[in-house]
Coordinates of C-alpha atoms in Angstrom, one line a residue:
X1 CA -7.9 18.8 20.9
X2 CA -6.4 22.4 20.2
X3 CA -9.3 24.8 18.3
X4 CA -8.1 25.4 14.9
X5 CA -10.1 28.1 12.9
X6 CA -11.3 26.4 9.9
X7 CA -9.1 27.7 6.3
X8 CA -11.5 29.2 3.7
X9 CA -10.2 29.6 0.0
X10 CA -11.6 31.3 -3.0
X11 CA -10.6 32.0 -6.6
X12 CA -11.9 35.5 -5.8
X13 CA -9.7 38.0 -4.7
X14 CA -10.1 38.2 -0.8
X15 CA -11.8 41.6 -0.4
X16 CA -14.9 39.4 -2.7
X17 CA -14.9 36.6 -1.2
X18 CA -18.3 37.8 1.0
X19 CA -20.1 38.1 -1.8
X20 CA -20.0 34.3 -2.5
X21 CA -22.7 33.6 0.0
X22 CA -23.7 30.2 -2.1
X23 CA -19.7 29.4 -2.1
X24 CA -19.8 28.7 -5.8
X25 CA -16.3 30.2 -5.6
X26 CA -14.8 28.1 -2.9
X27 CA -11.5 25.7 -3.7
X28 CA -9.9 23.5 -0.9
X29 CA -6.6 24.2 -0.2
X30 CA -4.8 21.8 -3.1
X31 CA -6.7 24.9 -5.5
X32 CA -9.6 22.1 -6.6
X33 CA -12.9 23.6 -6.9
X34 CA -15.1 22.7 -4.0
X35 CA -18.5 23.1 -6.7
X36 CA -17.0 20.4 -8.8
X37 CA -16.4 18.2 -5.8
X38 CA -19.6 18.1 -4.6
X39 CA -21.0 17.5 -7.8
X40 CA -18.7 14.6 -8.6
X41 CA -19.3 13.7 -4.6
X42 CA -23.1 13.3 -5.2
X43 CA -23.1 12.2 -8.4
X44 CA -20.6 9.2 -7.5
X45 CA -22.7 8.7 -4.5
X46 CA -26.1 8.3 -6.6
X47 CA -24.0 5.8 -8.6
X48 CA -22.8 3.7 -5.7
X49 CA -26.0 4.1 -3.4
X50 CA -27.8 0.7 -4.3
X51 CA -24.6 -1.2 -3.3
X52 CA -24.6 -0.2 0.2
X53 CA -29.0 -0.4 0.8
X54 CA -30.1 -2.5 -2.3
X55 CA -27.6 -5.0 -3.2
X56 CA -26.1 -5.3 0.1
X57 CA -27.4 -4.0 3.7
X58 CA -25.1 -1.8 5.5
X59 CA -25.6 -1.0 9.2
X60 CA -24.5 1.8 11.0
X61 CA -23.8 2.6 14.1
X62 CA -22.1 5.7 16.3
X63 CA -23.1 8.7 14.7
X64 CA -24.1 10.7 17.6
X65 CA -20.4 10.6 17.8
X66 CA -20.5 12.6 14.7
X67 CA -22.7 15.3 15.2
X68 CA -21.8 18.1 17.4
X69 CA -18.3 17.4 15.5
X70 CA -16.4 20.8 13.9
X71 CA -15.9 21.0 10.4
X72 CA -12.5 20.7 10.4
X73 CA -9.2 19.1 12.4
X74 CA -11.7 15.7 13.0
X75 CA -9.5 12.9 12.0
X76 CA -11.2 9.0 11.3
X77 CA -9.0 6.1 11.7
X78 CA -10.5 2.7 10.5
X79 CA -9.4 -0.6 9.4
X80 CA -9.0 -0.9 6.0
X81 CA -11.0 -3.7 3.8
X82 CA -11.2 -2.4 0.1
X83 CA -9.5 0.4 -1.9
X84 CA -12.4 2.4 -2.5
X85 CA -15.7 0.8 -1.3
X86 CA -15.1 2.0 2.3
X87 CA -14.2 5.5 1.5
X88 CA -17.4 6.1 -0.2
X89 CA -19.3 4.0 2.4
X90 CA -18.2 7.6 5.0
X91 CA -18.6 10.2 2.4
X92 CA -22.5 8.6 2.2
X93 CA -22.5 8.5 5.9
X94 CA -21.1 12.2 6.3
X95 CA -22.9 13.8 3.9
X96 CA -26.2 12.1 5.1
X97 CA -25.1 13.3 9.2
X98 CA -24.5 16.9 7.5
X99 CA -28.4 16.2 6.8
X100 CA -29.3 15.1 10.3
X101 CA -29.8 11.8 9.8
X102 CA -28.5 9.1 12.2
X103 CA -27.6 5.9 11.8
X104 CA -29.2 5.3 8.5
X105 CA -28.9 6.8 4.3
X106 CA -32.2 6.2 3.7
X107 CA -33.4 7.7 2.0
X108 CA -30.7 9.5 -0.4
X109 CA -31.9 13.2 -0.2
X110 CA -28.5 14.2 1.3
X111 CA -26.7 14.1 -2.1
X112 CA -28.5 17.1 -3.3
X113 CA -26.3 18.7 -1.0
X114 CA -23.3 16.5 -0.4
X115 CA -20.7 17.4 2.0
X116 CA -17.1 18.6 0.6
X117 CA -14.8 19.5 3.1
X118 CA -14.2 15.7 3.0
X119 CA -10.7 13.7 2.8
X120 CA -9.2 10.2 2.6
X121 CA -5.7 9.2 2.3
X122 CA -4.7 6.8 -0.3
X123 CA -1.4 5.1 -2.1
X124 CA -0.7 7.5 -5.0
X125 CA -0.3 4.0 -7.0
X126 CA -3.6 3.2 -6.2
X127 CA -5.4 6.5 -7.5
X128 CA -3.2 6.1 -11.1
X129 CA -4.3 2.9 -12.0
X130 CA -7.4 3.5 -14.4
X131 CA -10.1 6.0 -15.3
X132 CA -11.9 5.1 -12.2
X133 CA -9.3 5.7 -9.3
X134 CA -8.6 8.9 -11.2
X135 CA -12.3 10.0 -10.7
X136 CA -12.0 9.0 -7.0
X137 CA -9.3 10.9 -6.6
X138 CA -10.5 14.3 -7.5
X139 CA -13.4 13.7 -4.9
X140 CA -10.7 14.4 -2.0
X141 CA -7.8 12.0 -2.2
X142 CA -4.4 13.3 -0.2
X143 CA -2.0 10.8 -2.3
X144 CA 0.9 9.9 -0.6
X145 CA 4.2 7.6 -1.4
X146 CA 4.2 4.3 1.1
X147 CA 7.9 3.5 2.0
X148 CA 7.2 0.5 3.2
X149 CA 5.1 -1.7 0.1
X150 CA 4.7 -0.3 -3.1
X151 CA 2.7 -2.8 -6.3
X152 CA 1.9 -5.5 -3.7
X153 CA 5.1 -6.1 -2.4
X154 CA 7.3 -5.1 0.7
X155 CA 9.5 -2.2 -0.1
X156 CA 12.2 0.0 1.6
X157 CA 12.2 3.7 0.2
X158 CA 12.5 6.9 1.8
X159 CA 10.0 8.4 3.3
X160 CA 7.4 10.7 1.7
X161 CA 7.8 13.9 4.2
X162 CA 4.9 15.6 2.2
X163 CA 2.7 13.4 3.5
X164 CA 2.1 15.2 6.8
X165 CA 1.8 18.8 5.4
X166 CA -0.6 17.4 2.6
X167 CA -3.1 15.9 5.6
X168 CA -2.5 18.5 7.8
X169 CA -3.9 21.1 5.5
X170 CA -6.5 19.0 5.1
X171 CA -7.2 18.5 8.8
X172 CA -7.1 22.8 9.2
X173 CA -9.8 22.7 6.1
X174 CA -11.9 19.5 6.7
X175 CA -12.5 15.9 8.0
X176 CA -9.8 13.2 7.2
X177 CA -10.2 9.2 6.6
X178 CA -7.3 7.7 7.5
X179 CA -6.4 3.9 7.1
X180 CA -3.4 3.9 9.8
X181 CA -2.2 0.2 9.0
X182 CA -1.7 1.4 5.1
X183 CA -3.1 -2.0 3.7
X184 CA -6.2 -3.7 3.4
X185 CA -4.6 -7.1 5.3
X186 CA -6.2 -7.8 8.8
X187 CA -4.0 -7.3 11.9
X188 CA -1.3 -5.5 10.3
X189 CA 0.4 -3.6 11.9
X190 CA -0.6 0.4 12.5
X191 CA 1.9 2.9 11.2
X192 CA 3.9 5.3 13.4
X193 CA 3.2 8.3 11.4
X194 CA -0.1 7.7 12.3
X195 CA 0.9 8.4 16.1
X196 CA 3.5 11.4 14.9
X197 CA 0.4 12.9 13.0
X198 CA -1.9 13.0 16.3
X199 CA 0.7 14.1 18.9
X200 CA 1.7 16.8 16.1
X201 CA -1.5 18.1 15.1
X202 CA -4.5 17.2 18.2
X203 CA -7.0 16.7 16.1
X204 CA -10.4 14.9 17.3
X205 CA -9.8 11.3 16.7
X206 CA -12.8 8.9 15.8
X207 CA -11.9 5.5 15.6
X208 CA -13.9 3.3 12.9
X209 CA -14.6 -0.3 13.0
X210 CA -15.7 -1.9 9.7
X211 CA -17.2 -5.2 8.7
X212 CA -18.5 -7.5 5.6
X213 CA -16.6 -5.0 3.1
X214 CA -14.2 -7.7 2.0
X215 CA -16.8 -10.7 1.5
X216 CA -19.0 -8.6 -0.5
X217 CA -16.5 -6.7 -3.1
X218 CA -13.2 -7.5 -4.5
X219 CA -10.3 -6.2 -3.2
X220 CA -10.7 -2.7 -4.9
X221 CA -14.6 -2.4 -4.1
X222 CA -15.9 -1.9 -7.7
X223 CA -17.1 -5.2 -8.2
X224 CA -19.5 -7.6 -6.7
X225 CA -18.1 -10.8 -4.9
X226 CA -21.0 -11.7 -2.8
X227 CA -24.4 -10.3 -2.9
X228 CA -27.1 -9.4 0.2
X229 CA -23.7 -9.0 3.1
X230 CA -24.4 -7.5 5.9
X231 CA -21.8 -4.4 5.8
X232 CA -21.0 -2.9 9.3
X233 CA -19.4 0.7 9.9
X234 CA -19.2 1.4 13.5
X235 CA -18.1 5.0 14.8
X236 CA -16.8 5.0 18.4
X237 CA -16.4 7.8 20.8
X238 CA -13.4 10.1 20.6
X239 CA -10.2 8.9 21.6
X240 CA -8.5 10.6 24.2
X241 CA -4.7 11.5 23.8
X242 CA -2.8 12.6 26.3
X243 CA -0.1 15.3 25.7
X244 CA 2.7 13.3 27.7
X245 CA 1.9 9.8 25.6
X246 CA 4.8 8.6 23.2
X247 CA 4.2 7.8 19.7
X248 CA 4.5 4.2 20.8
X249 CA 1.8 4.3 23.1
X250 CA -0.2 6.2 20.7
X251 CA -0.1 3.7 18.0
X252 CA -1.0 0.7 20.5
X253 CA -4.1 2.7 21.2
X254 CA -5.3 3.2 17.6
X255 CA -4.7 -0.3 17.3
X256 CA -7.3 -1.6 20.0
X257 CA -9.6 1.4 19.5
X258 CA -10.2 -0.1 15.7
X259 CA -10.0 -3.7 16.9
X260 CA -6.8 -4.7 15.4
X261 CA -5.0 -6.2 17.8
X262 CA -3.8 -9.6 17.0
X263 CA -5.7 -12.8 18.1
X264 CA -4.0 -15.9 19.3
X265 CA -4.5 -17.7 16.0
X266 CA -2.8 -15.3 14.2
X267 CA 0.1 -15.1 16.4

């Protein structure tokens, strides 16, 4: 992993910008308020707290991983099991290992001061369906264009070349959730931009495995579909990428680092 200085970016004119000690001046690098993210950060996280420790249990597990981390250039790569109810599950857990906690969000002091130099990427159809996505969005979303599926269904379109620039600005500001297999389908397979965007960019890589998500919400993760499951997010060591491996070789190692490789009865 190359050191990348993290961005900083202000409404204020530059030669100002020391004067905002409490950074109520701060925007990320899309020009969104980083004041109003955190306040739409924590209060969507006191909304969504008692599905994760109440209604369901989550464990955690791996985030010693997470704590001597930089603030920025640290990409997570996970399976993917809802639209939304896993992204939130790792803002909790980040803001709560900003706090020093490990392992746990209990309790939920940490969204006094939630974390915003934060990220996920996400289908721009997803984040345009409904009040709620919209919300989600502003909390960090880097929407892109899939060129492979689009409303459910298998697609062929070009590809969205933004899509790089939009995460690597994010990497150079923040942390990034990735969901390198671009669909919430077990086993598919991982995407090769995934592998472009590492060899491109060297950022820490943290693979995620996750668990129970899809037995207890529906497929977007705002409702309920079975109460009291046991919800599993595991954060595993950095993986280490060598300069000389191919994009191929790359992408098979995301795929066993987050457990995706096909089993026999799915072949």
């Amino acid at each position: 992993m190359k050191y990348i200085k993290p961005t900083k970016f202000s409404y204020l004119p530059k030669f100002l910008m020391p004067l905002d000690v409490l950074g109520l001046f701060e925007r990320d690098p899309f020009g969104n308020s980083l004041l109003v993210r955190r306040m739409l950060i924590g209060t969507v996280g006191w909304l969504t707290y008692a599905r994760y420790t109440v209604v369901n249990r989550i464990q955690i597990e791996g985030t010693e991983n997470l704590e001597n981390l930089p603030i920025n250039n640290v990409l997570f790569l996970s399976n993917h099991q809802t639209y939304f109810a896993d992204v939130i599950a790792f803002f909790h857990i980040f803001c709560a290992v900003k706090w020093g906690f490990q392992n746990t969000m209990l309790p939920p002091v940490y969204l006094l001061g939630p974390r915003a130099r934060q990220y996920y990427v996400a289908a721009s159809e997803t984040m345009k369906k409904g009040i709620v996505p919209r919300i989600f969005a502003a909390g960090g979303a880097l929407t892109i264009e899939r060129s492979w599926r689009a409303e459910g269904r298998e697609v062929q379109r070009s590809v969205d070349t933004s899509a790089e620039e939009k995460i690597a600005k994010a990497l150079a500001h923040g942390w990034v959730v990735s969901f390198p297999q671009g669909t919430t389908s077990p086993y598919a397979p991982v995407r090769k931009g995934t592998g472009h965007l590492i060899k491109n960019h060297d950022p820490i890589v943290i693979p995620v495995v996750i668990n129970g998500f899809r037995r207890a919400f529906d497929k977007k993760g705002l409702r309920f579909k079975k109460r009291n499951t046991l919800l599993t997010v595991r954060f595993k060591a950095p993986l280490q990428v060598s300069p000389d491996e191919t994009v191929d070789d790359i992408v098979a190692k995301v795929r066993r680092a987050i457990e995706q490789d096909s089993p026999e009865w799915v072949k």
